[in-house]
Coordinates of C-alpha atoms and ligand atoms in Angstrom, one line a residue:
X1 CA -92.2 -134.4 -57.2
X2 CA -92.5 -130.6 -56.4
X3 CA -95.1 -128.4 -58.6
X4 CA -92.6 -126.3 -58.8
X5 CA -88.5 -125.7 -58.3
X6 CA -87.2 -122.3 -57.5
X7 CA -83.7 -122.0 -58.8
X8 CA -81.4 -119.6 -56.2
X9 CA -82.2 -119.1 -52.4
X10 CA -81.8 -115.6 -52.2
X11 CA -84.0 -113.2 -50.5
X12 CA -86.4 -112.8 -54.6
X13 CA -86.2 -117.3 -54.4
X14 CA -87.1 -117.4 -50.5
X15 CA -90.3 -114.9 -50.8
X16 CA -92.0 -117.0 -54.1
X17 CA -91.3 -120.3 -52.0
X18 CA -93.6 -118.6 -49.3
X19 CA -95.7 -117.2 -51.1
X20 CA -96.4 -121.1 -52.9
X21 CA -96.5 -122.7 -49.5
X22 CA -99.0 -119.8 -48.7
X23 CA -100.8 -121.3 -51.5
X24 CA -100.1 -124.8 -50.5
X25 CA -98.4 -125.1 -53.8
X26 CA -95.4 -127.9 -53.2
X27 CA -92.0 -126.5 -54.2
X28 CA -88.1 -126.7 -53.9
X29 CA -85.8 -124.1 -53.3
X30 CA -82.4 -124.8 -55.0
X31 CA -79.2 -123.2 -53.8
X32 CA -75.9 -123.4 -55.1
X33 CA -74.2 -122.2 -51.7
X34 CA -74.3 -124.4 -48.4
X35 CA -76.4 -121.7 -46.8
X36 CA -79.6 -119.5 -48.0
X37 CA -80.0 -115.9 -48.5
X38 CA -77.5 -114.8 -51.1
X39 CA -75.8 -111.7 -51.0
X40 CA -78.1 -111.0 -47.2
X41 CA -75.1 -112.4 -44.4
X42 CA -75.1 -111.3 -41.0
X43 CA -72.8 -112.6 -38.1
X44 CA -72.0 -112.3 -35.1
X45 CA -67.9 -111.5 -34.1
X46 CA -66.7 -111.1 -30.7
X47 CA -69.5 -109.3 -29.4
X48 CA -70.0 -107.4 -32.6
X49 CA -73.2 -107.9 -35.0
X50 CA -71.9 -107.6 -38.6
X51 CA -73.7 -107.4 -41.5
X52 CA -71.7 -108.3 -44.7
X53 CA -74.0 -106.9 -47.1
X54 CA -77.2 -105.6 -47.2
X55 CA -78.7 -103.9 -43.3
X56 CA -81.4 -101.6 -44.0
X57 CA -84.8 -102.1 -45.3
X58 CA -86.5 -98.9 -46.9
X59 CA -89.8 -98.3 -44.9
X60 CA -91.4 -96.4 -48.1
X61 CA -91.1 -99.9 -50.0
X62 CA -93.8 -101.6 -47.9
X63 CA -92.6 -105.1 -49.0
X64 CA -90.1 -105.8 -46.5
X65 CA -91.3 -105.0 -43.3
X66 CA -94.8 -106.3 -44.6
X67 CA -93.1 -109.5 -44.7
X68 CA -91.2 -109.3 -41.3
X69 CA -94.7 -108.4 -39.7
X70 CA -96.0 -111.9 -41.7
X71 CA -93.3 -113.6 -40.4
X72 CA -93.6 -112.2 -36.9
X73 CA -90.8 -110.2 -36.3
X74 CA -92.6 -107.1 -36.6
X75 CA -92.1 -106.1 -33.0
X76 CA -88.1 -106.5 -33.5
X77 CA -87.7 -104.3 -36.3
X78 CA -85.5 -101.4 -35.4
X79 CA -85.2 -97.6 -36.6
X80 CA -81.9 -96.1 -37.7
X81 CA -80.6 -93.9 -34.3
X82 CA -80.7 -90.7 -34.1
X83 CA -79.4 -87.9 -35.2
X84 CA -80.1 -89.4 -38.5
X85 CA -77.7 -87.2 -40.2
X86 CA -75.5 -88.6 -43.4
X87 CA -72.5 -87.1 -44.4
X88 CA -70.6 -86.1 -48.0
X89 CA -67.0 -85.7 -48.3
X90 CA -65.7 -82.4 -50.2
X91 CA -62.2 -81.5 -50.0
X92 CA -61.2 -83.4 -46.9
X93 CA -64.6 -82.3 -45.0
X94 CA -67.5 -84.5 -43.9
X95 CA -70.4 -82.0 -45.1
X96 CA -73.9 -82.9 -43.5
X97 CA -76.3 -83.8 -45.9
X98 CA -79.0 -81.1 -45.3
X99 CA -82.0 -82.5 -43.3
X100 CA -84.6 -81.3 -45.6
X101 CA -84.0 -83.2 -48.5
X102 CA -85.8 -86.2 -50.4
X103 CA -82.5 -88.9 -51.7
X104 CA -80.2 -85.5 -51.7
X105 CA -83.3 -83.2 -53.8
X106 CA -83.8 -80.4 -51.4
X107 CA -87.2 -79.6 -50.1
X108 CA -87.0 -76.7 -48.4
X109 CA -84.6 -73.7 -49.6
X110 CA -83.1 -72.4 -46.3
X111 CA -81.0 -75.4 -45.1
X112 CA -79.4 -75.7 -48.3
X113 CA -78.6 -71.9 -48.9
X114 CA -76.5 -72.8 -45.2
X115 CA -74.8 -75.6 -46.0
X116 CA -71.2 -75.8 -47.3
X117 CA -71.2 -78.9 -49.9
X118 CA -72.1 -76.4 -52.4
X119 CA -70.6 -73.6 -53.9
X120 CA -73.0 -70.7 -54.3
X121 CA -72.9 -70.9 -58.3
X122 CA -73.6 -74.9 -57.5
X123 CA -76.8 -73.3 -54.8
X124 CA -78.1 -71.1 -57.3
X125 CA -77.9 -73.2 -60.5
X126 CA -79.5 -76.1 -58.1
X127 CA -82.5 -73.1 -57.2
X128 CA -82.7 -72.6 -61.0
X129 CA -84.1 -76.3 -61.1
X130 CA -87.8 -74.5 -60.8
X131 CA -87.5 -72.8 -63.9
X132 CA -85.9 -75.7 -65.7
X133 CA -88.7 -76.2 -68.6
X134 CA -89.4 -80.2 -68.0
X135 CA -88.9 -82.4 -71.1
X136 CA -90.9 -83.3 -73.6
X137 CA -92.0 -87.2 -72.8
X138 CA -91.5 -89.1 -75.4
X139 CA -91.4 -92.0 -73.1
X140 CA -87.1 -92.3 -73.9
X141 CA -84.5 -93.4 -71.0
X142 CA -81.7 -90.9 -69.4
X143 CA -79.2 -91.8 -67.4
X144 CA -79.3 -90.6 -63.4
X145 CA -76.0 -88.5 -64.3
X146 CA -77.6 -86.8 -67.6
X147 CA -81.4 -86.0 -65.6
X148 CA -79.9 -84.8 -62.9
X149 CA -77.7 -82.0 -64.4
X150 CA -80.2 -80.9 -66.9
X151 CA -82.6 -80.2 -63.5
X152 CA -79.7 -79.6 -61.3
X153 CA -76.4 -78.9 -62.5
X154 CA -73.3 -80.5 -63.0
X155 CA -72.3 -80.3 -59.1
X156 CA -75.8 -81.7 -58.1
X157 CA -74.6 -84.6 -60.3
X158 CA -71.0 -84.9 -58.9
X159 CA -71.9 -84.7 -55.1
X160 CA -75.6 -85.8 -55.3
X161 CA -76.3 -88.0 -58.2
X162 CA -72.8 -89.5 -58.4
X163 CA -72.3 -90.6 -54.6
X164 CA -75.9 -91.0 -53.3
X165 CA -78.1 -92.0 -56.1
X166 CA -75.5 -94.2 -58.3
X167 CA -74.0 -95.1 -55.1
X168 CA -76.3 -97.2 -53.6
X169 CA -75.9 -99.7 -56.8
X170 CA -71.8 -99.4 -57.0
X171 CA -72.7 -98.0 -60.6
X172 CA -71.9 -95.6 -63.1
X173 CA -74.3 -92.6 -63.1
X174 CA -73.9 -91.9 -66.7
X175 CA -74.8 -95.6 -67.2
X176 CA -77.7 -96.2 -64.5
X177 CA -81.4 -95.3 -66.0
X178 CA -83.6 -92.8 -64.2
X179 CA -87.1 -94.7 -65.6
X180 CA -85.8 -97.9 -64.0
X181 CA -84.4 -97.0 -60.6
X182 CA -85.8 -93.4 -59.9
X183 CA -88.9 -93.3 -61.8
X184 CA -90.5 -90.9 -59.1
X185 CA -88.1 -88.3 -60.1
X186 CA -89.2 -89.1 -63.9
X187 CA -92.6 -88.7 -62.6
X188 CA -92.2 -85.7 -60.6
X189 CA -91.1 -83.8 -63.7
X190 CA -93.9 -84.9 -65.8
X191 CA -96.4 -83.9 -63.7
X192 CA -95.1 -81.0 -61.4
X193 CA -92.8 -80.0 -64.0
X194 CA -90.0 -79.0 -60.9
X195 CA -88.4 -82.0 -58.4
X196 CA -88.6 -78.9 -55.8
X197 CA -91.8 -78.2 -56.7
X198 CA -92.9 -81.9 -56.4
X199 CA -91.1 -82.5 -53.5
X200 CA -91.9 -79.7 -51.5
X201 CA -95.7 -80.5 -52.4
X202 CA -94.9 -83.9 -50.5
X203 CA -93.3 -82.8 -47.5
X204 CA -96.2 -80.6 -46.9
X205 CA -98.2 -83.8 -47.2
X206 CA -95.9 -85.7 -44.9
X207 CA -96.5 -82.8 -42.2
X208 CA -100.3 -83.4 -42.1
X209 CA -100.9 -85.1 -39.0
X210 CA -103.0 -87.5 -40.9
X211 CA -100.7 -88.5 -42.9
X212 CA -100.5 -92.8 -43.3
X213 CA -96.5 -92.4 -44.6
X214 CA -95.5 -90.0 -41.6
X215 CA -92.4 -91.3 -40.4
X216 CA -90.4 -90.0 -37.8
X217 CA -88.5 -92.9 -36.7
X218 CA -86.5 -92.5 -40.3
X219 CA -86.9 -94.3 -43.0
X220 CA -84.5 -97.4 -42.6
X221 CA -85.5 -100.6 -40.8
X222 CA -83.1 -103.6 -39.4
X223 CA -83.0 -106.4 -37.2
X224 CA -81.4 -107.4 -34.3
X225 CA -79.6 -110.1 -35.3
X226 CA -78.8 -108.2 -38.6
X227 CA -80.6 -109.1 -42.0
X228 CA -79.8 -112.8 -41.9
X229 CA -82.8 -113.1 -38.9
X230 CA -85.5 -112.3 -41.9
X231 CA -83.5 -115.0 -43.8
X232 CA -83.5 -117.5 -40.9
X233 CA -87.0 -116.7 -39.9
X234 CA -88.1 -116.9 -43.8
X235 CA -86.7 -120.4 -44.1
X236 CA -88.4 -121.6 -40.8
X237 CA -91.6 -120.4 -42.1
X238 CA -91.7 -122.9 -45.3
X239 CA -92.6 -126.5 -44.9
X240 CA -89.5 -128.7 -43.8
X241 CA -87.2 -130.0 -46.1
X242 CA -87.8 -126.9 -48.7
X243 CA -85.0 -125.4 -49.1
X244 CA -82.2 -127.5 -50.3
X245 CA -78.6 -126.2 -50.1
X246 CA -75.5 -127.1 -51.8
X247 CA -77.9 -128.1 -55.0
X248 CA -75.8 -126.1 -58.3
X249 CA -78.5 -126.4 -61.1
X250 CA -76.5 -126.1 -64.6
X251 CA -79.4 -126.8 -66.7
X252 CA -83.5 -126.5 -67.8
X253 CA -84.6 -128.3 -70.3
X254 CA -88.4 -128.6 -71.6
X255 CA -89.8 -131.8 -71.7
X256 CA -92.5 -131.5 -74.3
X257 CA -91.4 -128.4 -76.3
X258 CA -92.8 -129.7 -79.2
X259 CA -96.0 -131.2 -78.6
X260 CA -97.3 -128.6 -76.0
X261 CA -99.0 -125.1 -76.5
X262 CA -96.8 -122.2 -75.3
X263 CA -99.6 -121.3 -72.9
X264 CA -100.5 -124.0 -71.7
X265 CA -99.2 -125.2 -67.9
X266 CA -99.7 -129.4 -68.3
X267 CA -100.9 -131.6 -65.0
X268 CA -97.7 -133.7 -66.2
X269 CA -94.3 -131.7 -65.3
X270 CA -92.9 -130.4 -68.5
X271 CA -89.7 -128.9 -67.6
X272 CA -86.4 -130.4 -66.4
X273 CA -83.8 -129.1 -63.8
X274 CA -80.5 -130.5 -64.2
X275 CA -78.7 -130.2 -61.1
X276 CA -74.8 -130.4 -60.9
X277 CA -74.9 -133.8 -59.0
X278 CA -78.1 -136.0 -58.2
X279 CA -80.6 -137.1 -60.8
X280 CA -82.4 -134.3 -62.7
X281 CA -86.2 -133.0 -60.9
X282 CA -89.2 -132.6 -62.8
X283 CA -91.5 -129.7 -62.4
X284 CA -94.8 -128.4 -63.9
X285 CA -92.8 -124.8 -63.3
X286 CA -89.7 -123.1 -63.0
X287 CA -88.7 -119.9 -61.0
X288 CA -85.0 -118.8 -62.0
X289 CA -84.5 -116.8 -59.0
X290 CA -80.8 -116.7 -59.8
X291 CA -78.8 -114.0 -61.1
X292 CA -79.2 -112.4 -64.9
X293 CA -75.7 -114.0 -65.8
X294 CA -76.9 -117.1 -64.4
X295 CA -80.1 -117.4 -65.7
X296 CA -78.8 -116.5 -68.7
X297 CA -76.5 -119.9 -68.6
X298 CA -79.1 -122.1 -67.3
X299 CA -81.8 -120.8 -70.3
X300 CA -78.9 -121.1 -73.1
X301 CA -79.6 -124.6 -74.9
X302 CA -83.6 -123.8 -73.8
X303 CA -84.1 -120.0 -75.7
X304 CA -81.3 -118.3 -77.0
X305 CA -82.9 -115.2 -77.3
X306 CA -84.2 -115.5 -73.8
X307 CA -80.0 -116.4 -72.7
X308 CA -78.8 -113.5 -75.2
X309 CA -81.1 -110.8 -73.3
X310 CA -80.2 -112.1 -69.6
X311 CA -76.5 -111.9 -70.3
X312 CA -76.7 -108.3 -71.6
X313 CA -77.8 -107.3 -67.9
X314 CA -74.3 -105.8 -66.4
X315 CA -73.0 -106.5 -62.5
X316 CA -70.8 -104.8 -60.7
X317 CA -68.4 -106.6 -58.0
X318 CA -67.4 -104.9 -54.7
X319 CA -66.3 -105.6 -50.8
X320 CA -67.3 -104.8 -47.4
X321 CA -64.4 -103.5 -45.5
X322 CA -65.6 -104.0 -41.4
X323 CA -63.1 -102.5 -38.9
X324 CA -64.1 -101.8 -35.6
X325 CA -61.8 -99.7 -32.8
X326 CA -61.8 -99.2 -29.2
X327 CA -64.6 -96.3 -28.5
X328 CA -61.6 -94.1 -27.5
X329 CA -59.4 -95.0 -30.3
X330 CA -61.6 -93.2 -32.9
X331 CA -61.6 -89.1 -32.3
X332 CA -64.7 -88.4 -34.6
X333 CA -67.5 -88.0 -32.9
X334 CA -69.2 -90.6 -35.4
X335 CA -72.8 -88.3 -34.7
X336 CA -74.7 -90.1 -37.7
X337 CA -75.2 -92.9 -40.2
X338 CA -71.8 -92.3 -42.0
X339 CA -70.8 -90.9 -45.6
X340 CA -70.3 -91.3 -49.3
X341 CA -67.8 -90.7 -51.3
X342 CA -67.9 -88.6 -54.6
X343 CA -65.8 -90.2 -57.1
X344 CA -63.8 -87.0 -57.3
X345 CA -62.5 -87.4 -53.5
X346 CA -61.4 -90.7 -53.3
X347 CA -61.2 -94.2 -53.4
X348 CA -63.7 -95.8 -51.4
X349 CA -67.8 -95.5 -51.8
X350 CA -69.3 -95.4 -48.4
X351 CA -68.6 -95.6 -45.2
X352 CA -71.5 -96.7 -42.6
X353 CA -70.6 -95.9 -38.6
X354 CA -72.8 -99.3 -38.3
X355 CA -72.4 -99.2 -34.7
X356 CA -74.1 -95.1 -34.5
X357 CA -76.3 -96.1 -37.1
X358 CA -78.0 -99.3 -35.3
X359 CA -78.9 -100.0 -31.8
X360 CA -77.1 -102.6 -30.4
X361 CA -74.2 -103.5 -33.2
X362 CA -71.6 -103.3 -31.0
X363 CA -70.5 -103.3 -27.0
X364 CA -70.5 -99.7 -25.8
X365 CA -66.8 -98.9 -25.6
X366 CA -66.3 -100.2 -28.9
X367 CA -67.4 -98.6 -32.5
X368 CA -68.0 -100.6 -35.6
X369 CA -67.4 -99.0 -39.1
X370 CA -67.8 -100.7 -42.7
X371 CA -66.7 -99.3 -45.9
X372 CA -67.6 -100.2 -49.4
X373 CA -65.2 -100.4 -52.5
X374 CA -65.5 -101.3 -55.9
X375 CA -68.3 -100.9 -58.0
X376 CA -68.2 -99.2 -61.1
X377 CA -65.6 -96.9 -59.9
X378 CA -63.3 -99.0 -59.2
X379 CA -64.0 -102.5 -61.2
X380 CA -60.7 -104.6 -60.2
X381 CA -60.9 -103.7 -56.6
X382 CA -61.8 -107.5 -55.8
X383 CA -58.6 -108.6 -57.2
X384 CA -57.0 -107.0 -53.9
X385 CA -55.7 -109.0 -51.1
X386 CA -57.6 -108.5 -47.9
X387 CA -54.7 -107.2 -46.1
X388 CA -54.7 -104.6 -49.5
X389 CA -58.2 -103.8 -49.1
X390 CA -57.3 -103.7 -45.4
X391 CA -55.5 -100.8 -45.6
X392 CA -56.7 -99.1 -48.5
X393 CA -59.5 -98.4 -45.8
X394 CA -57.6 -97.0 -43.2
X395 CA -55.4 -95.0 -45.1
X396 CA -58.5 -93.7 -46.6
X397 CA -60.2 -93.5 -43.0
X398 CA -57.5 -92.2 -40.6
X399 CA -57.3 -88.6 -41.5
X400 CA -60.7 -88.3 -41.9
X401 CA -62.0 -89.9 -38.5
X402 CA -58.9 -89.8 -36.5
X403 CA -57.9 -93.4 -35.7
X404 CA -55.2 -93.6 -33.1
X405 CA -54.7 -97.1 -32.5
X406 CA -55.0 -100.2 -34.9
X407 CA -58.3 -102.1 -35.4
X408 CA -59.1 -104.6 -32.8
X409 CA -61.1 -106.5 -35.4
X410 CA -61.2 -106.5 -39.4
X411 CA -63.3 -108.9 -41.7
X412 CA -63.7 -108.6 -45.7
X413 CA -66.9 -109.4 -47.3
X414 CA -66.3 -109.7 -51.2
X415 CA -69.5 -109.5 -53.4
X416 CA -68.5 -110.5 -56.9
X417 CA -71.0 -109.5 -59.4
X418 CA -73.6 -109.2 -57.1
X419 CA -75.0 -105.2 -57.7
X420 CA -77.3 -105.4 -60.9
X421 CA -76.8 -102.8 -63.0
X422 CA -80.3 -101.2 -64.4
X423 CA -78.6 -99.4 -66.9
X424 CA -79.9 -96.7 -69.6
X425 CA -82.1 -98.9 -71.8
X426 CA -83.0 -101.6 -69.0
X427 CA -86.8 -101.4 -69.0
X428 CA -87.2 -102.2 -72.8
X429 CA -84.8 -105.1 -72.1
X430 CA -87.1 -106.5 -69.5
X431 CA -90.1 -105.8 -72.1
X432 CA -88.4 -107.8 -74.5
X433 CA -87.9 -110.6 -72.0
X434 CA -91.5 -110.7 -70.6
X435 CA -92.3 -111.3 -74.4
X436 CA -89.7 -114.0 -74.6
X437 CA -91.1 -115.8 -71.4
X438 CA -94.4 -115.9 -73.0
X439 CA -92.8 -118.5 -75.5
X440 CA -92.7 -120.4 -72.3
X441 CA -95.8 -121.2 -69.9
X442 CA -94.7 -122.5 -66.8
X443 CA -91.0 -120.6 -66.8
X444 CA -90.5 -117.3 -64.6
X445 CA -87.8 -114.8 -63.6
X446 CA -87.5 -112.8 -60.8
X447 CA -84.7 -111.5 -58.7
X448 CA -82.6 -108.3 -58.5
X449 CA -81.0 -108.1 -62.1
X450 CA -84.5 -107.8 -63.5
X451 CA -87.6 -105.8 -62.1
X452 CA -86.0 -104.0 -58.6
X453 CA -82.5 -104.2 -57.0
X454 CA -83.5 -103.6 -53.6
X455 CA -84.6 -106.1 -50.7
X456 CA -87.8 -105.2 -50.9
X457 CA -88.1 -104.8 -54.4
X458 CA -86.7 -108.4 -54.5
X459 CA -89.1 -109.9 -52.1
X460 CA -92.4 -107.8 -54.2
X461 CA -90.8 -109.6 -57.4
X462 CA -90.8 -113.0 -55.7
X463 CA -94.2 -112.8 -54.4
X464 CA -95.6 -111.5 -57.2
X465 CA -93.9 -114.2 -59.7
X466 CA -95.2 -116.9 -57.2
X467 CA -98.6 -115.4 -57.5
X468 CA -98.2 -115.5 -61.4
X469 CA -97.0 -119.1 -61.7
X470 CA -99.6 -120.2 -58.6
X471 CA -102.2 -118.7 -61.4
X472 CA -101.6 -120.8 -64.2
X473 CA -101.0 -124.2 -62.1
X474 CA -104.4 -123.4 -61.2
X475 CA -105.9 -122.6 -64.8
X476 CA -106.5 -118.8 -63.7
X477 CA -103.5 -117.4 -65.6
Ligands
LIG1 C1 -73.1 -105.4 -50.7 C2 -74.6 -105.1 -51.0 C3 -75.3 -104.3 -50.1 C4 -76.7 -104.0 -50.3 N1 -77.4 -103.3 -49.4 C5 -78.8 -103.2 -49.5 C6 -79.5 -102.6 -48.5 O1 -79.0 -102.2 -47.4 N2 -80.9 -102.6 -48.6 C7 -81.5 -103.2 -49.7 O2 -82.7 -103.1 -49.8 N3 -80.8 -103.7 -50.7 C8 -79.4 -103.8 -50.6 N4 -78.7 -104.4 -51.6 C9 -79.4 -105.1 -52.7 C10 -80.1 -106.4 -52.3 O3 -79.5 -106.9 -51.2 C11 -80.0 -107.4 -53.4 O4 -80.3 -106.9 -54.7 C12 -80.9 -108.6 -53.1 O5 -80.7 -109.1 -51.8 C13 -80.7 -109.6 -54.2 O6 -81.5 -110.8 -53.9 P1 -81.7 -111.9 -55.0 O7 -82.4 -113.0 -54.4 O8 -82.2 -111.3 -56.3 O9 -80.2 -112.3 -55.4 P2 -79.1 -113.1 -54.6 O10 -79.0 -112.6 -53.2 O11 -77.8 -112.9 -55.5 O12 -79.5 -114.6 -54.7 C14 -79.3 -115.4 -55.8 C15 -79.0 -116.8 -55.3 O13 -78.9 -117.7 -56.4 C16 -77.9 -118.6 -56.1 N5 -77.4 -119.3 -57.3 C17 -76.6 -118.7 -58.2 N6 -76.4 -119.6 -59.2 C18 -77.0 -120.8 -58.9 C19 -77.2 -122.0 -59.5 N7 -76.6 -122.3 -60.7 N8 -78.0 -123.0 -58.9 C20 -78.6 -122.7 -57.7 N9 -78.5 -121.5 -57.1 C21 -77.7 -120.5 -57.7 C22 -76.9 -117.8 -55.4 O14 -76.0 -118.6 -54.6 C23 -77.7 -116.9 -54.5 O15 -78.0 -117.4 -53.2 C24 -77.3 -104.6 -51.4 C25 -76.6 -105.5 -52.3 C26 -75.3 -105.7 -52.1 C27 -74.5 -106.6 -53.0

């Protein structure tokens, strides 16, 4: 019998088993699917290295490449090539994002004042931003959409905020919360009162040669073999016979609800996991490392309050579109990482150029491209064919980058409620959950819909719940 069982084998489930067999705490990782790592899936395709979902790991969240250096594979981590530029579409035109800029804020004046995303009312409203008086803190959420034009203006919001910052979740910027996802921004009002005063202050930090966050190789990370070789690698690292696949768990259940103290974690196991076939396990803990909607099912016969708050935390579906061409096939010069999409030019999200934004993604007469749909923009996107999705892409793509021959290659990844949404409100929900778990000594959450959305945010969480439930196993918690 395991100490402990660790519902869902994504990337949050995978980094609290390690960190328990760091511990040499015994534990079993249950996962629904026939292979590990959740919504992270890379293959290989004729030559090509695809990822399906996730391929960069931010370098400024130390978690992840903390962990690949712990795992060993800190030597095969690979920068983003250059020229590291990104792109935004406005009125048929791929517009460079200018250099100097922190998630879009500007940092410096003089690139931005040259650039042609912006309008000059849109330039100078932006500038304004310094004399924006900061808000009073009375500790409330915003939305990114409603922060962002207060400091910025409403076309900072529609070809910053909209694309870039609510982008990267497939959400709704006038529904995404600041606090939770960008509370540096919230921060940098607070105490600089500007963003371009606060950001400029940190640039000039980043130029001191001293600096221990100077990074000049960009600030995204991969792998080789895409993001499934920290998933691999992860699952090698645990003891044998840890991670079990193909194991749907419908149900937890509490032994001893009524006789035990709420605090207390018993030698004896006192919860139940109820698995959709075999005989039930028994475990002194619980991680539900699953996502909110699921943890939300597995919890409802054990705490409805616990079930009611998990279910209120929204998703978003979308897909990966991946097309890749003959080199001469595609007339853009593809010269960066790709672009976004503002919801007010068009249909699709993103676009990555995954082969000019990796080394080594595809042979070199060949390009690989990937575009996102969906999200919050467009919520029934996933009830498209493939061949629809297909060529929703290209129709979307040819003008822009100037295909002249069909794909030799196209694959559809479809991620169906897989983007937590960390919505206008969401850190008082998690409060209210924390003080719902404490009803419950032995039972944790972790995993994208609750404390981070991104890999390394994920892999933190994990560690840090493992940590937490490793605590009170031993008495220290
Ligand atoms: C398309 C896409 C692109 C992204 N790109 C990036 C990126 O480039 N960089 C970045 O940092 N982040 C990115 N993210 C975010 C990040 O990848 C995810 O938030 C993170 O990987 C989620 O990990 P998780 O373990 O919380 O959840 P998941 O990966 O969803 O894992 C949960 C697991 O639980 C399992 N499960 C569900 N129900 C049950 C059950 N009843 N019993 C047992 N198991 C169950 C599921 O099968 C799944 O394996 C992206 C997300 C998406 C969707």
């Amino acid at each position: 019998m395991p100490d402990v069982v660790i519902v869902g084998g994504g990337i949050a489930g995978l980094a609290a088993a390690y960190e328990l067999s760091r511990q040499d705490i015994g534990c079993v990782v249950l996962e629904r699917h026939a292979r590990p790592g959740g919504v992270i899936f890379s293959e290989e395709v004729d030559g090509f290295t695809i990822d399906g979902g996730p391929d960069s790991l931010l370098v400024q969240k130390p978690a992840g490449i903390q962990l690949c250096q712990e795992l060993g594979l800190g030597a095969r981590l690979i920068p983003t090539k250059p020229p590291r530029v990104a792109y935004i579409l406005r009125a048929g035109t791929l517009h460079a994002l200018p250099a100097a800029s922190v998630l879009g804020i500007p940092t410096r004046v003089k690139p931005f004042l040259g650039s042609r995303l912006f309008s000059w009312p849109g330039k100078l409203r932006m500038g304004a931003e310094l004399f924006v008086p900061r808000r009073h803190d009375d500790g409330s959420d915003e939305s990114i959409g409603a922060f962002i034009t207060r400091r910025f203006g409403r076309e900072a919001a529609t070809y910053i905020a909209e694309p870039l910052l609510a982008g990267i979740h497939a959400g709704d910027v006038d529904r995404l919360s600041v606090r939770a996802l960008f509370p540096q921004f919230v921060e940098a009002e607070r105490t600089h009162g500007s963003l371009l005063r606060a950001f400029r202050a940190r640039q000039s930090a980043l130029r001191n040669p001293q600096s221990a966050i100077r990074n000049d190789d960009g600030v995204f990370r991969s792998l080789p073999g895409g993001l499934s070789e920290l998933v691999r690698t992860l699952v090698q690292a645990l003891p044998p016979g840890t991670v079990q696949t193909g194991a749907a768990v419908t149900r937890i259940s509490d032994r001893q609800s009524t006789e035990s103290p709420p605090d207390i974690v018993e030698a004896s196991p006192r919860f139940r996991v109820e698995r959709a076939s075999g005989a039930p396990i028994e475990a002194r803990a619980v991680i539900l490392a699953t996502p909110a909607f699921v943890t939300s099912t597995l919890t409802r016969d054990y705490d409805a309050d616990l079930s009611r708050l998990c279910g209120e935390i929204p998703y978003a579906s979308s897909a990966a579109i991946v097309l890749a061409f003959d080199r001469q096939a595609v007339r853009h010069p593809l010269n960066g990482s790709g672009f976004v999409v503002p919801r007010v030019e068009g249909t699709l999200l993103a676009v990555s150029w995954l082969s000019s934004k990796w080394p080594g993604r595809a042979p070199d007469d060949r390009v690989l491209l990937r575009a996102f749909v969906g999200g919050a923009r467009d919520p029934r996107a996933l009830e498209r064919s493939d061949e629809e999705l297909v060529r929703q892409a290209l129709t979307a793509l040819t003008p822009l980058l100037g295909m002249t021959a069909p794909p030799l290659l196209s694959r559809v990844y479809r991620w169906e409620r897989a983007n937590a949404q960390h919505e206008v409100g969401h850190q008082a929900r998690i409060a209210a959950i924390e003080h719902a778990l404490t009803r419950h000594a032995g039972l944790y959450v972790t995993g994208s819909g609750f404390r981070g959305t991104g890999i390394p945010d994920c892999i933190a969480d994990g560690r840090s719940t493992a940590r937490a439930a490793f605590g009170k196993l031993k008495g220290k918690g």
